[in-house]
Short mmCIF file of C-alpha atoms and ligand atoms in Angstrom, two decimals:
data_model
loop_
_atom_site.label_atom_id
_atom_site.label_comp_id
_atom_site.label_asym_id
_atom_site.label_seq_id
_atom_site.Cartn_x
_atom_site.Cartn_y
_atom_site.Cartn_z
CA UNK A 16 -25.38 -42.12 12.64
CA UNK A 17 -22.34 -40.07 11.52
CA UNK A 18 -21.45 -39.35 8.01
CA UNK A 19 -17.94 -39.53 6.13
CA UNK A 20 -16.42 -36.62 4.29
CA UNK A 21 -13.63 -36.97 1.89
CA UNK A 22 -11.61 -33.85 1.38
CA UNK A 23 -9.31 -33.80 -1.65
CA UNK A 24 -6.57 -31.59 -0.30
CA UNK A 25 -3.06 -30.69 -0.57
CA UNK A 26 -3.47 -26.83 -0.14
CA UNK A 27 -3.71 -24.67 3.00
CA UNK A 28 -7.48 -24.29 2.68
CA UNK A 29 -8.09 -28.10 2.49
CA UNK A 30 -6.06 -28.14 5.86
CA UNK A 31 -7.92 -25.55 7.36
CA UNK A 32 -11.37 -26.99 6.44
CA UNK A 33 -10.33 -30.45 7.84
CA UNK A 34 -9.46 -28.70 11.11
CA UNK A 35 -12.56 -26.69 11.30
CA UNK A 36 -14.65 -29.61 10.27
CA UNK A 37 -13.30 -32.06 12.98
CA UNK A 38 -13.82 -29.29 15.47
CA UNK A 39 -17.37 -28.29 14.35
CA UNK A 40 -18.93 -31.71 13.51
CA UNK A 41 -17.35 -33.81 16.08
CA UNK A 42 -19.42 -37.14 16.50
CA UNK A 43 -21.56 -36.28 13.28
CA UNK A 44 -18.78 -36.23 10.72
CA UNK A 45 -15.71 -38.33 10.05
CA UNK A 46 -13.14 -36.55 8.18
CA UNK A 47 -10.68 -38.16 5.79
CA UNK A 48 -8.26 -35.90 3.94
CA UNK A 49 -6.48 -37.27 0.84
CA UNK A 50 -3.12 -35.98 -0.36
CA UNK A 51 -1.41 -36.91 -3.74
CA UNK A 52 1.80 -37.39 -1.61
CA UNK A 53 3.88 -34.94 -3.65
CA UNK A 54 5.29 -33.25 -0.54
CA UNK A 55 7.77 -35.18 1.61
CA UNK A 56 6.96 -33.92 5.03
CA UNK A 57 3.26 -32.57 4.94
CA UNK A 58 2.13 -30.79 7.94
CA UNK A 59 -0.01 -32.82 10.27
CA UNK A 60 -3.84 -32.84 9.71
CA UNK A 61 -6.58 -33.65 12.10
CA UNK A 62 -8.89 -36.54 11.30
CA UNK A 63 -7.84 -39.50 9.19
CA UNK A 64 -5.26 -38.93 6.24
CA UNK A 65 -4.75 -41.22 3.10
CA UNK A 66 -1.88 -40.54 0.77
CA UNK A 67 -1.54 -41.38 -3.03
CA UNK A 68 -3.50 -41.50 -6.00
CA UNK A 69 -6.71 -43.41 -6.33
CA UNK A 70 -6.28 -44.76 -10.06
CA UNK A 71 -8.22 -42.25 -12.05
CA UNK A 72 -11.95 -41.54 -11.78
CA UNK A 73 -12.84 -44.99 -11.71
CA UNK A 74 -10.41 -45.64 -8.69
CA UNK A 75 -11.89 -42.76 -6.95
CA UNK A 76 -15.28 -44.00 -7.39
CA UNK A 77 -14.27 -47.32 -5.97
CA UNK A 78 -12.70 -45.81 -3.03
CA UNK A 79 -15.91 -43.63 -2.37
CA UNK A 80 -18.01 -46.87 -2.40
CA UNK A 81 -15.69 -49.17 -0.51
CA UNK A 82 -14.78 -46.56 2.11
CA UNK A 83 -18.75 -45.40 2.49
CA UNK A 84 -17.92 -41.70 1.58
CA UNK A 85 -21.12 -39.62 1.95
CA UNK A 86 -19.91 -36.16 0.89
CA UNK A 87 -16.84 -34.97 -0.99
CA UNK A 88 -15.22 -31.63 -1.05
CA UNK A 89 -12.80 -30.99 -3.79
CA UNK A 90 -10.25 -28.53 -2.23
CA UNK A 91 -7.44 -29.07 -4.58
CA UNK A 92 -5.20 -26.48 -6.07
CA UNK A 93 -6.86 -24.48 -9.00
CA UNK A 94 -4.27 -25.99 -11.13
CA UNK A 95 -4.82 -29.60 -10.22
CA UNK A 96 -7.10 -30.25 -12.92
CA UNK A 97 -6.81 -33.84 -13.37
CA UNK A 98 -7.94 -34.78 -9.73
CA UNK A 99 -10.88 -32.34 -10.20
CA UNK A 100 -11.95 -33.94 -13.39
CA UNK A 101 -11.95 -37.40 -11.76
CA UNK A 102 -13.82 -36.09 -8.88
CA UNK A 103 -16.60 -34.82 -11.19
CA UNK A 104 -16.88 -38.34 -12.96
CA UNK A 105 -16.61 -40.30 -9.71
CA UNK A 106 -19.25 -38.23 -7.77
CA UNK A 107 -21.65 -38.51 -10.90
CA UNK A 108 -21.04 -42.34 -10.96
CA UNK A 109 -21.72 -42.77 -7.33
CA UNK A 110 -24.24 -40.09 -6.75
CA UNK A 111 -21.99 -38.49 -3.97
CA UNK A 112 -22.71 -34.85 -3.20
CA UNK A 113 -19.64 -32.72 -4.19
CA UNK A 114 -18.41 -29.12 -3.44
CA UNK A 115 -15.59 -27.43 -5.01
CA UNK A 116 -13.76 -25.24 -2.58
CA UNK A 117 -11.81 -22.80 -4.84
CA UNK A 118 -10.26 -19.53 -3.71
CA UNK A 119 -10.85 -16.62 -5.82
CA UNK A 120 -8.30 -15.55 -8.50
CA UNK A 121 -6.10 -12.79 -7.71
CA UNK A 122 -6.84 -9.41 -9.43
CA UNK A 123 -4.71 -8.95 -12.55
CA UNK A 124 -3.93 -5.23 -11.94
CA UNK A 125 -0.76 -4.41 -13.82
CA UNK A 126 0.13 -7.96 -14.61
CA UNK A 127 -0.23 -9.55 -17.99
CA UNK A 128 -2.59 -12.50 -17.80
CA UNK A 129 -1.90 -15.30 -20.43
CA UNK A 130 -3.61 -18.49 -21.03
CA UNK A 131 -0.88 -20.96 -21.02
CA UNK A 132 2.69 -21.71 -19.97
CA UNK A 133 3.75 -21.54 -23.49
CA UNK A 134 2.46 -17.92 -24.05
CA UNK A 135 3.89 -17.18 -20.53
CA UNK A 136 7.19 -18.42 -21.65
CA UNK A 137 7.08 -16.12 -25.02
CA UNK A 138 5.75 -13.12 -23.00
CA UNK A 139 8.45 -13.48 -20.31
CA UNK A 140 11.40 -13.41 -22.93
CA UNK A 141 10.05 -10.21 -24.31
CA UNK A 142 9.89 -8.59 -21.00
CA UNK A 143 13.07 -9.74 -19.39
CA UNK A 144 16.27 -11.89 -19.27
CA UNK A 145 16.17 -13.34 -15.64
CA UNK A 146 12.85 -14.75 -14.71
CA UNK A 147 11.66 -16.15 -11.43
CA UNK A 148 9.41 -19.13 -11.67
CA UNK A 149 7.82 -21.22 -8.69
CA UNK A 150 5.54 -23.73 -10.22
CA UNK A 151 6.06 -27.55 -10.67
CA UNK A 152 7.39 -29.77 -13.36
CA UNK A 153 4.31 -29.61 -15.84
CA UNK A 154 4.58 -25.74 -16.53
CA UNK A 155 8.47 -25.76 -16.54
CA UNK A 156 8.95 -27.55 -19.74
CA UNK A 157 7.53 -24.58 -21.78
CA UNK A 158 10.45 -22.72 -20.48
CA UNK A 159 13.12 -25.52 -21.51
CA UNK A 160 14.44 -24.32 -24.78
CA UNK A 161 15.16 -20.50 -24.01
CA UNK A 162 19.10 -20.32 -24.17
CA UNK A 163 18.75 -16.42 -23.98
CA UNK A 164 17.02 -16.58 -20.55
CA UNK A 165 18.24 -17.28 -17.05
CA UNK A 166 15.83 -18.93 -14.57
CA UNK A 167 15.65 -19.02 -10.90
CA UNK A 168 13.08 -21.92 -9.88
CA UNK A 169 11.85 -22.14 -6.14
CA UNK A 170 10.35 -25.55 -5.30
CA UNK A 171 9.39 -26.92 -1.90
CA UNK A 172 11.48 -29.83 -1.98
CA UNK A 173 14.73 -30.50 -3.80
CA UNK A 174 13.82 -32.41 -6.68
CA UNK A 175 15.29 -35.90 -7.13
CA UNK A 176 15.13 -35.72 -10.98
CA UNK A 177 16.70 -32.90 -12.65
CA UNK A 178 14.36 -30.04 -13.75
CA UNK A 179 13.55 -29.80 -17.42
CA UNK A 180 15.44 -26.21 -17.58
CA UNK A 181 19.33 -27.05 -17.80
CA UNK A 182 21.27 -24.47 -15.98
CA UNK A 183 18.54 -23.06 -13.79
CA UNK A 184 19.39 -21.85 -10.25
CA UNK A 185 17.01 -24.09 -8.05
CA UNK A 186 16.20 -22.81 -4.58
CA UNK A 187 13.93 -24.36 -1.99
CA UNK A 188 11.42 -22.76 0.20
CA UNK A 189 8.11 -23.38 1.71
CA UNK A 190 5.44 -20.79 2.29
CA UNK A 191 4.57 -18.41 3.95
CA UNK A 192 7.09 -15.85 2.74
CA UNK A 193 7.25 -12.20 3.41
CA UNK A 194 7.25 -9.20 1.04
CA UNK A 195 10.48 -8.17 2.62
CA UNK A 196 12.24 -11.55 2.05
CA UNK A 197 10.85 -12.08 -1.32
CA UNK A 198 12.19 -8.39 -2.21
CA UNK A 199 15.48 -9.44 -1.06
CA UNK A 200 15.48 -12.53 -2.86
CA UNK A 201 14.40 -11.14 -6.29
CA UNK A 202 17.17 -8.37 -5.86
CA UNK A 203 19.84 -10.95 -5.05
CA UNK A 204 19.03 -13.05 -8.15
CA UNK A 205 18.79 -9.74 -10.21
CA UNK A 206 15.35 -11.00 -11.33
CA UNK A 207 13.77 -8.82 -14.13
CA UNK A 208 10.51 -10.66 -14.75
CA UNK A 209 8.46 -12.87 -12.61
CA UNK A 210 6.04 -15.78 -14.00
CA UNK A 211 3.25 -17.03 -11.54
CA UNK A 212 0.23 -18.94 -12.19
CA UNK A 213 -2.97 -17.14 -10.92
CA UNK A 214 -3.33 -19.45 -8.03
CA UNK A 215 -5.58 -17.07 -6.22
CA UNK A 216 -6.39 -16.62 -2.53
CA UNK A 217 -7.58 -13.98 -0.25
CA UNK A 218 -4.38 -12.00 -0.35
CA UNK A 219 -1.81 -11.24 -3.04
CA UNK A 220 1.23 -13.50 -2.37
CA UNK A 221 4.41 -11.86 -1.18
CA UNK A 222 6.27 -12.50 -4.33
CA UNK A 223 3.76 -10.58 -6.55
CA UNK A 224 3.77 -7.71 -3.83
CA UNK A 225 7.33 -7.78 -4.05
CA UNK A 226 7.71 -7.60 -7.76
CA UNK A 227 5.20 -4.78 -7.79
CA UNK A 228 7.14 -2.88 -5.40
CA UNK A 229 10.26 -3.35 -7.33
CA UNK A 230 8.49 -2.61 -10.53
CA UNK A 231 9.39 -5.98 -11.98
CA UNK A 232 6.97 -7.06 -14.80
CA UNK A 233 4.72 -10.08 -13.85
CA UNK A 234 3.04 -12.54 -16.10
CA UNK A 235 0.23 -14.48 -14.77
CA UNK A 236 -1.15 -17.72 -16.02
CA UNK A 237 -4.61 -17.91 -15.97
CA UNK A 238 -6.24 -21.07 -14.40
CA UNK A 239 -7.54 -23.98 -16.10
CA UNK A 240 -11.63 -23.80 -16.36
CA UNK A 241 -13.48 -24.98 -13.32
CA UNK A 242 -15.40 -28.15 -13.21
CA UNK A 243 -19.17 -27.49 -13.04
CA UNK A 244 -21.16 -28.05 -9.79
CA UNK A 245 -21.52 -26.30 -6.46
CA UNK A 246 -18.69 -24.09 -5.32
CA UNK A 247 -17.40 -22.25 -2.33
CA UNK A 248 -14.76 -19.48 -2.16
CA UNK A 249 -13.74 -20.13 1.38
CA UNK A 250 -13.62 -22.44 4.33
CA UNK A 251 -16.78 -20.79 6.04
CA UNK A 252 -18.93 -21.29 3.03
CA UNK A 253 -17.79 -25.04 2.84
CA UNK A 254 -18.83 -25.45 6.57
CA UNK A 255 -22.22 -23.92 5.78
CA UNK A 256 -22.38 -26.46 2.97
CA UNK A 257 -21.50 -29.21 5.31
CA UNK A 258 -23.76 -28.13 8.11
CA UNK A 259 -26.76 -28.62 5.55
CA UNK A 260 -25.87 -32.21 4.96
CA UNK A 261 -24.38 -33.53 8.18
P1 LIG B 11 -3.45 -33.30 -10.74
O1 LIG B 11 -2.51 -33.02 -12.01
O2 LIG B 11 -4.92 -32.97 -10.82
O3 LIG B 11 -3.33 -34.84 -10.30
C1 LIG B 11 -2.49 -35.76 -10.90
C2 LIG B 11 -2.91 -37.14 -10.05
O4 LIG B 11 -2.39 -36.99 -8.76
C3 LIG B 11 -4.50 -37.23 -10.11
O5 LIG B 11 -4.95 -37.77 -11.18
C4 LIG B 11 -4.50 -38.20 -8.80
O6 LIG B 11 -3.92 -39.62 -9.20
C5 LIG B 11 -3.36 -37.86 -7.98
N1 LIG B 11 -3.81 -36.84 -6.94
C6 LIG B 11 -4.03 -35.37 -6.92
N2 LIG B 11 -4.44 -34.80 -5.90
C7 LIG B 11 -4.62 -35.89 -5.23
C8 LIG B 11 -5.27 -35.89 -3.96
N3 LIG B 11 -5.66 -34.89 -3.15
N4 LIG B 11 -5.58 -37.05 -3.27
C9 LIG B 11 -5.06 -38.19 -3.94
N5 LIG B 11 -4.70 -38.33 -5.12
C10 LIG B 11 -4.41 -37.01 -5.82
O7 LIG B 11 -2.73 -32.51 -9.56
P2 LIG B 11 -1.29 -31.91 -9.45
O8 LIG B 11 -1.12 -30.50 -10.10
O9 LIG B 11 -0.12 -32.94 -9.90
O10 LIG B 11 -1.25 -31.76 -7.76
C11 LIG B 11 -1.03 -32.93 -6.97
C12 LIG B 11 -1.85 -32.31 -5.58
O11 LIG B 11 -0.90 -31.35 -4.98
C13 LIG B 11 -3.12 -32.05 -5.57
O12 LIG B 11 -3.85 -32.59 -4.52
C14 LIG B 11 -3.01 -30.48 -5.26
O13 LIG B 11 -4.13 -29.95 -4.42
C15 LIG B 11 -1.71 -30.34 -4.53
N6 LIG B 11 -0.95 -29.09 -4.95
C16 LIG B 11 -0.78 -28.77 -6.26
C17 LIG B 11 -0.25 -27.58 -6.68
C18 LIG B 11 0.03 -27.30 -7.98
O14 LIG B 11 0.65 -26.42 -8.30
N7 LIG B 11 -0.90 -28.06 -9.17
C19 LIG B 11 0.08 -26.90 -5.71
C20 LIG B 11 -0.17 -27.20 -4.32
C21 LIG B 11 -0.64 -28.09 -3.98
P3 LIG B 11 -5.03 -40.71 -9.70
O15 LIG B 11 -5.44 -40.52 -10.89
O16 LIG B 11 -4.19 -42.05 -9.47
O17 LIG B 11 -6.15 -40.77 -8.62
#
C-alpha cells in the first residue's frame, strides 16, 4: 500500500525534493507539498499541492491525522521558525516520522555575522549609509527608525501594504540572479553595505559574491536555532531517508 508524504515547502530544495520523490517512488509514495501562500504565482510542482496555514501545531496535527500522512519532511526556509516548531509539535503528537531538510549555512568569510536583525541594523549603520536588504517584513522593522540611512529593498512580489521603512526604494526580482547583474544593481544604487540573512545553500548567492567583488561590507544574520531531530543537508539525503521508509 502506498504511503503519503507531506513536504512543508516554499523553497527551491522542497520543490526539487517533490519532483525527485514523485519520479523515484511512483506508486509507492503519494507526495503532497504544502505552501504558506506568500508568493502570488508559485512555480508549478509535481504531486498534490495545498496552500495556506494549518492553524498552528494543533491544526497541522489535525491535518496529518485527517489526511492520513505517514511521513513529513520539513523543507521550509531556515528562517521560517514558526512552521518548523509547529511541525515538531505536530509530529510528536501524532507519532509521525519527521525529517528536517536544511541546507548548510554559508561560510561567513569576511562578513560580520550577528545574531539578530536589530544587531544587524546597528552594524549596518556603522559600516555604511546605503544598505541593500532582501528579506521580508519581519526583519525590516528593525531598520525602520534609521533616518541617516537609505535602503534599497528587493522583494519577489510588489507589496500590497507599505513596507515598514518609509522612503525606501523597493525593487522586485525573482531568483536566480547572476553576480554580474547583482554587481550592476549594487553599483546603480550606490550600495555601501549589504545585509543578508545566512539562509545558506550549496553556493554563495550572487548578491554576496557581487558585494565581495565590489569590496562592499556584508552583515550576515545567523539563523534561528534548528529544531531537534533527524536532518538532511540535501535532497539526495532526504531521498535516502524516504527510501528506508516507503
Ligand atoms: P513562519 O514564520 O515559520 O510561518 C508562519 C506561518 O505560516 C506558520 O505558522 C504557518 O501558519 C504558515 N506556514 C509557513 N510555512 C508553511 C507551509 N509550508 N505550509 C503551510 N503553512 C505554512 O514562516 P515564514 O517565514 O512566514 O515563511 C513562510 C513560508 O515561506 C515558509 O513555508 C517558507 O519555507 C517560505 N519561505 C520563507 C522565506 C523566509 O525568508 N522566511 C524565504 C523563502 C521561502 P499556521 O500556523 O496557520 O499553520
